[in-house]
Short mmCIF file of C-alpha atoms in Angstrom, two decimals:
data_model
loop_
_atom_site.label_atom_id
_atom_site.label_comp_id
_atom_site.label_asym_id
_atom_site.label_seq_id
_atom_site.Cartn_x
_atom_site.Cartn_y
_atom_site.Cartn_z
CA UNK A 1 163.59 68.75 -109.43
CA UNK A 2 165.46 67.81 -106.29
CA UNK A 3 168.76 65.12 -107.03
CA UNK A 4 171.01 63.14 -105.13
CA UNK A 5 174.06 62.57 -107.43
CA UNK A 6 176.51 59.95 -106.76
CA UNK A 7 180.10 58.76 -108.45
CA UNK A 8 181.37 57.08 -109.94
CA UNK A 9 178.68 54.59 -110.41
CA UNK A 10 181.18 51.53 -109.86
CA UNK A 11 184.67 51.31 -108.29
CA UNK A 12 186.95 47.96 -108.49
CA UNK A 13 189.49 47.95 -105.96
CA UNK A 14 192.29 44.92 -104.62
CA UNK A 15 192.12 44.16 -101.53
CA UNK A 16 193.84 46.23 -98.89
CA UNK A 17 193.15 49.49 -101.56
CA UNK A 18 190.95 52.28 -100.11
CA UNK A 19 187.45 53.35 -101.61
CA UNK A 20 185.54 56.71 -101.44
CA UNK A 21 181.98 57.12 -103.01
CA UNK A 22 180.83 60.83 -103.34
CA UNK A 23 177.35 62.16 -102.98
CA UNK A 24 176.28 65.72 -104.08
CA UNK A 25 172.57 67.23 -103.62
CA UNK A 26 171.51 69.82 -105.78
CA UNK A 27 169.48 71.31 -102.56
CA UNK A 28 170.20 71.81 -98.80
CA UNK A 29 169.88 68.58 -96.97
CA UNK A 30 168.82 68.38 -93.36
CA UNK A 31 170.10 65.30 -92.90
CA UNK A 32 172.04 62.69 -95.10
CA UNK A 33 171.69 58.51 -94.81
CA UNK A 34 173.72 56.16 -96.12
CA UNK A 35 172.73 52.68 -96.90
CA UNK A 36 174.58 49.40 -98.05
CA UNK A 37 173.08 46.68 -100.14
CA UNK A 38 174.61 43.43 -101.02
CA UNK A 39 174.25 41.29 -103.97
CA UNK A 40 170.96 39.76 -104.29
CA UNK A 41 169.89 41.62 -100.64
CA UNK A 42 168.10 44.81 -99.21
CA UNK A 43 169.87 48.18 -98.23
CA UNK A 44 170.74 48.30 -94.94
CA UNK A 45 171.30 51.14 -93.09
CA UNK A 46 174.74 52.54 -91.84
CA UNK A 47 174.49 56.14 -90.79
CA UNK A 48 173.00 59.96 -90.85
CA UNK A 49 174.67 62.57 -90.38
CA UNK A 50 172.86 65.87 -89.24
CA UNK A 51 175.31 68.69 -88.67
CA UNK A 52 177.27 70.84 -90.81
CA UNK A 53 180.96 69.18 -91.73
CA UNK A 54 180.14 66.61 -89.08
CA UNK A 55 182.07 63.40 -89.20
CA UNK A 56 181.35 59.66 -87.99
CA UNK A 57 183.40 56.77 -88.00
CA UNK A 58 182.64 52.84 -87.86
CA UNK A 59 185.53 50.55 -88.30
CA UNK A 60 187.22 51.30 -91.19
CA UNK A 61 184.24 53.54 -92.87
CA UNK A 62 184.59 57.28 -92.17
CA UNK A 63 181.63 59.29 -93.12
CA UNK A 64 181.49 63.10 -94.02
CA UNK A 65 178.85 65.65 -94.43
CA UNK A 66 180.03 68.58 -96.39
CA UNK A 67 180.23 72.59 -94.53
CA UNK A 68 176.66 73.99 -96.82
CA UNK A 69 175.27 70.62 -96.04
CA UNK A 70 174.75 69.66 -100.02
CA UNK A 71 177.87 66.81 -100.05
CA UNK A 72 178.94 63.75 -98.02
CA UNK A 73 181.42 61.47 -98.58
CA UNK A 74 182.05 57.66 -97.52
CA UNK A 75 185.58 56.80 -97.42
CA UNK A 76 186.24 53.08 -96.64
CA UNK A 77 190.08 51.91 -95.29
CA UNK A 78 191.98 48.86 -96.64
CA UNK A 79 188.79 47.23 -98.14
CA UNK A 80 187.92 43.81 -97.49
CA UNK A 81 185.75 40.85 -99.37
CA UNK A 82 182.63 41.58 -97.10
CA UNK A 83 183.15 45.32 -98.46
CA UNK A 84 181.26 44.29 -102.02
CA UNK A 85 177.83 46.06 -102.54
CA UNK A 86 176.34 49.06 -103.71
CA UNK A 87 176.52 52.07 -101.27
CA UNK A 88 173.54 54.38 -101.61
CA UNK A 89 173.38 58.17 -100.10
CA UNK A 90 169.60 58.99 -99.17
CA UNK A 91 168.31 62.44 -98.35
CA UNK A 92 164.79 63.90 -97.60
CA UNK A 93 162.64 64.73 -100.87
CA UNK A 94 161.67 68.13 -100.90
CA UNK A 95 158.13 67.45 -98.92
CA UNK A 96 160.57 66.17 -96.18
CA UNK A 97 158.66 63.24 -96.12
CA UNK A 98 160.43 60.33 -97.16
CA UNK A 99 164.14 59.47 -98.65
CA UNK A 100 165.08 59.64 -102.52
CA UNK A 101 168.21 57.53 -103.25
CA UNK A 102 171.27 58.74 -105.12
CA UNK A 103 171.79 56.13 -107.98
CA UNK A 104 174.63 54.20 -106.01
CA UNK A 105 178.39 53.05 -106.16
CA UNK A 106 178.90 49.77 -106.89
CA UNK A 107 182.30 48.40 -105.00
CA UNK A 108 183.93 44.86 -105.89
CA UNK A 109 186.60 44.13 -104.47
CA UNK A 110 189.37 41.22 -105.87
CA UNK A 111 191.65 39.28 -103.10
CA UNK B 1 161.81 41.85 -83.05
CA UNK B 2 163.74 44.15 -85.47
CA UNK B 3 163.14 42.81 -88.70
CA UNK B 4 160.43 43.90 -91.62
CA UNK B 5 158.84 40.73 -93.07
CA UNK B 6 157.80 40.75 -96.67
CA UNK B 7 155.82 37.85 -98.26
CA UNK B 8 156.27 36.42 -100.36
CA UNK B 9 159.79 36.56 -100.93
CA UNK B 10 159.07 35.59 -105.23
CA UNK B 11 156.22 36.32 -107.58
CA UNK B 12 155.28 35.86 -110.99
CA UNK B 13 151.98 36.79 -111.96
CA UNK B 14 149.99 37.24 -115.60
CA UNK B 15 149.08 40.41 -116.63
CA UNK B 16 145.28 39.76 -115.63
CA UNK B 17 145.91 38.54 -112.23
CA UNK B 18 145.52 40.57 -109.08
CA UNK B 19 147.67 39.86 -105.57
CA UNK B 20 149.00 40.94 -102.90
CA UNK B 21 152.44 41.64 -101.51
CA UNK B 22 152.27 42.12 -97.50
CA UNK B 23 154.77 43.89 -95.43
CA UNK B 24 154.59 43.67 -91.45
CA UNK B 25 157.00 45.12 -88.45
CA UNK B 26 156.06 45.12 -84.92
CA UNK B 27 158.83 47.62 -84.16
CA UNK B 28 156.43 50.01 -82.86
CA UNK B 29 157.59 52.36 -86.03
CA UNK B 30 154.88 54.77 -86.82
CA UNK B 31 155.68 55.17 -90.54
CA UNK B 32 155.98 52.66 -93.40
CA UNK B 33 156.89 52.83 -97.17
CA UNK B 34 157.04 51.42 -100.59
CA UNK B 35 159.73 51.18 -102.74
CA UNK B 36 160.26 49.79 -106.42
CA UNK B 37 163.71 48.89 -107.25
CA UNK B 38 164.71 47.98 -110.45
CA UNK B 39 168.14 46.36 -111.33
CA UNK B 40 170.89 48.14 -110.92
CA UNK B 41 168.59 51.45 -109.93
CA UNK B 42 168.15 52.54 -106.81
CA UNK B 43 164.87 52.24 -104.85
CA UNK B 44 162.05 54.54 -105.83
CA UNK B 45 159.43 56.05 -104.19
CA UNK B 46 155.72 54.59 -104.39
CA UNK B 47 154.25 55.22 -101.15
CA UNK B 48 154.45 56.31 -97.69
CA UNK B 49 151.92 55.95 -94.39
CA UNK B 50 152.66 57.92 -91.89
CA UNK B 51 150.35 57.13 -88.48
CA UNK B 52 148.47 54.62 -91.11
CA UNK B 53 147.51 57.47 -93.38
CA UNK B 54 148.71 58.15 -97.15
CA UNK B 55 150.62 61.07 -96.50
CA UNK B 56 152.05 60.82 -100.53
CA UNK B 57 151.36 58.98 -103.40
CA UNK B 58 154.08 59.81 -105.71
CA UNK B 59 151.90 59.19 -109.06
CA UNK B 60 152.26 55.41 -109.17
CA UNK B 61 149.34 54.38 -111.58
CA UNK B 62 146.52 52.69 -110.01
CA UNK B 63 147.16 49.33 -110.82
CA UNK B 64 149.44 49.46 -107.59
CA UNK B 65 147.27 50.34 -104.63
CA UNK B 66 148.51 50.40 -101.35
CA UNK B 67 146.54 49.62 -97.86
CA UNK B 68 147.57 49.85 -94.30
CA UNK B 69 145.29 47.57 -92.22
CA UNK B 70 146.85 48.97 -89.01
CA UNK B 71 150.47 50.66 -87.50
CA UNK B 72 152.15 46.93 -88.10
CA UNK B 73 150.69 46.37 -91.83
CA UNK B 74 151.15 47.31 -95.05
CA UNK B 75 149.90 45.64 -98.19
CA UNK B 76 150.45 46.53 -101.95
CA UNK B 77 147.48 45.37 -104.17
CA UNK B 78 148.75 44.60 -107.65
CA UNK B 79 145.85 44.86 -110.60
CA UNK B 80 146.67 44.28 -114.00
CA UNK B 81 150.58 44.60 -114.14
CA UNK B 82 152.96 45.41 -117.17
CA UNK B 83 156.06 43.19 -117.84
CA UNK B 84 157.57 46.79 -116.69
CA UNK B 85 156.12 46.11 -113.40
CA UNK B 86 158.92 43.63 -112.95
CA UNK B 87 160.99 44.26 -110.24
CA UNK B 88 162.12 43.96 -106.50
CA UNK B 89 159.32 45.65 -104.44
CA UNK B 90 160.94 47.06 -101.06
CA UNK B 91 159.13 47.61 -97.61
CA UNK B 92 160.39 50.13 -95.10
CA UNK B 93 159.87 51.07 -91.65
CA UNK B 94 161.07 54.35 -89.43
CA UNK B 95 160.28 55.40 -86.40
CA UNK B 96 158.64 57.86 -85.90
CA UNK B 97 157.79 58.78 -89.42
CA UNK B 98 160.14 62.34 -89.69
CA UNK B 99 163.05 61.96 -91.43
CA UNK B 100 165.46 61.67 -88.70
CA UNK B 101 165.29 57.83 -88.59
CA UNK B 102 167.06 55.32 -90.63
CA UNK B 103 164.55 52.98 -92.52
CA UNK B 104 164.46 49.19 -91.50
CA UNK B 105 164.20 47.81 -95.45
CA UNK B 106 162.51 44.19 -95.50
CA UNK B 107 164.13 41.70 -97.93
CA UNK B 108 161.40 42.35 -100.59
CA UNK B 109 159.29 40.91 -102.90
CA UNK B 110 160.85 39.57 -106.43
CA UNK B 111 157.69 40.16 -108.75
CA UNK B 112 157.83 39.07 -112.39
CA UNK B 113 154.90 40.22 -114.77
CA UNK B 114 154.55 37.81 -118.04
#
């Protein structure tokens, strides 16, 4: 069946360090999403990205969706406090009727 | 308005009790889901209304059953729960109901089944 993979599954940085989480479908994607949830909250969206190898940017989080359109990245700059969560990828099931979830990075972040 | 509102925010219900969690957006969005998400899992798949019809059920047993009164509504009717029941029980909203649109999540429902 179709899967969203993500890694790693949790990623402890100090402050100021860089993060990337990595998402990897096992089909074609029309379109990739990209959610944040905090601690105790809901996922919130961030971003899609539609086009082959297209890249978006807001703030310090750059987001990439791979050339076959079956990969995106999230890279985040010189993370911060408010940076903790877990960062979800999202992508069409295969009916193309509502998002599955890739299992999630979990980012903490020590000052 | 831009917010999903999900009542109540906590639950804890006996395994012969039935309720209701209720989900409502006045967004306009034309498409509204149901997610389970259990603890450090990501959200799952229960149901989606698309123009307030079931367009998928993905084989949730039918002590769930969902309702959508109208385009703003969306209940989850709960009937004889499992302690593996317990979880956080997302809302979402899109626009327009294609996959194009980023979901508006609603700070769910906490249920507990004992």
């Amino acid at each position: 069946g179709q899967q969203v993979m993500q890694i790693p599954q949790y990623q402890h940085v100090q402050e100021g360090e860089d993060f990337t989480t990595y998402c990897n479908s096992s089909t074609t994607l029309s379109n990739i999403q990209w959610y944040k949830q905090r601690p105790g909250g809901h996922p919130v969206f961030l971003i899609q990205l539609v086009k082959s190898g297209e890249v978006k940017k807001q703030k310090r989080l750059t987001f990439q969706f791979g050339e076959a359109k079956k990969n995106s990245s999230l890279h985040i700059t010189a993370t911060q406090t408010t940076d903790v969560g877990t960062y979800f990828c999202a992508g069409p099931n295969q009916a193309g009727t509502a998002l599955i979830f890739g299992k999630g990075t979990t980012l903490s972040v020590s000052s | 308005d831009t917010e999903v509102t999900q009542t109540p925010k906590h639950l804890v219900m006996g395994m012969t009790n039935k309720k209701s969690l209720k989900c409502e957006q006045h967004m306009g969005h034309r498409a509204m889901y149901w997610y389970k998400q259990k603890a450090k899992k990501p959200p799952e798949l229960m149901f989606v209304y698309s123009y307030e019809k079931l367009s998928i059920n993905e084989s949730v047993p039918s002590r769930f059953s969902p309702e959508c009164p109208n385009s703003s509504l969306l209940n989850l009717h709960l009937h004889a729960l499992q302690p593996e029941d317990s979880a956080l029980y997302l809302c979402a909203s899109s626009q327009g109901g294609h996959l194009l649109d980023g979901y508006t999540f609603g700070s769910g429902t906490r249920l507990t089944v004992v």
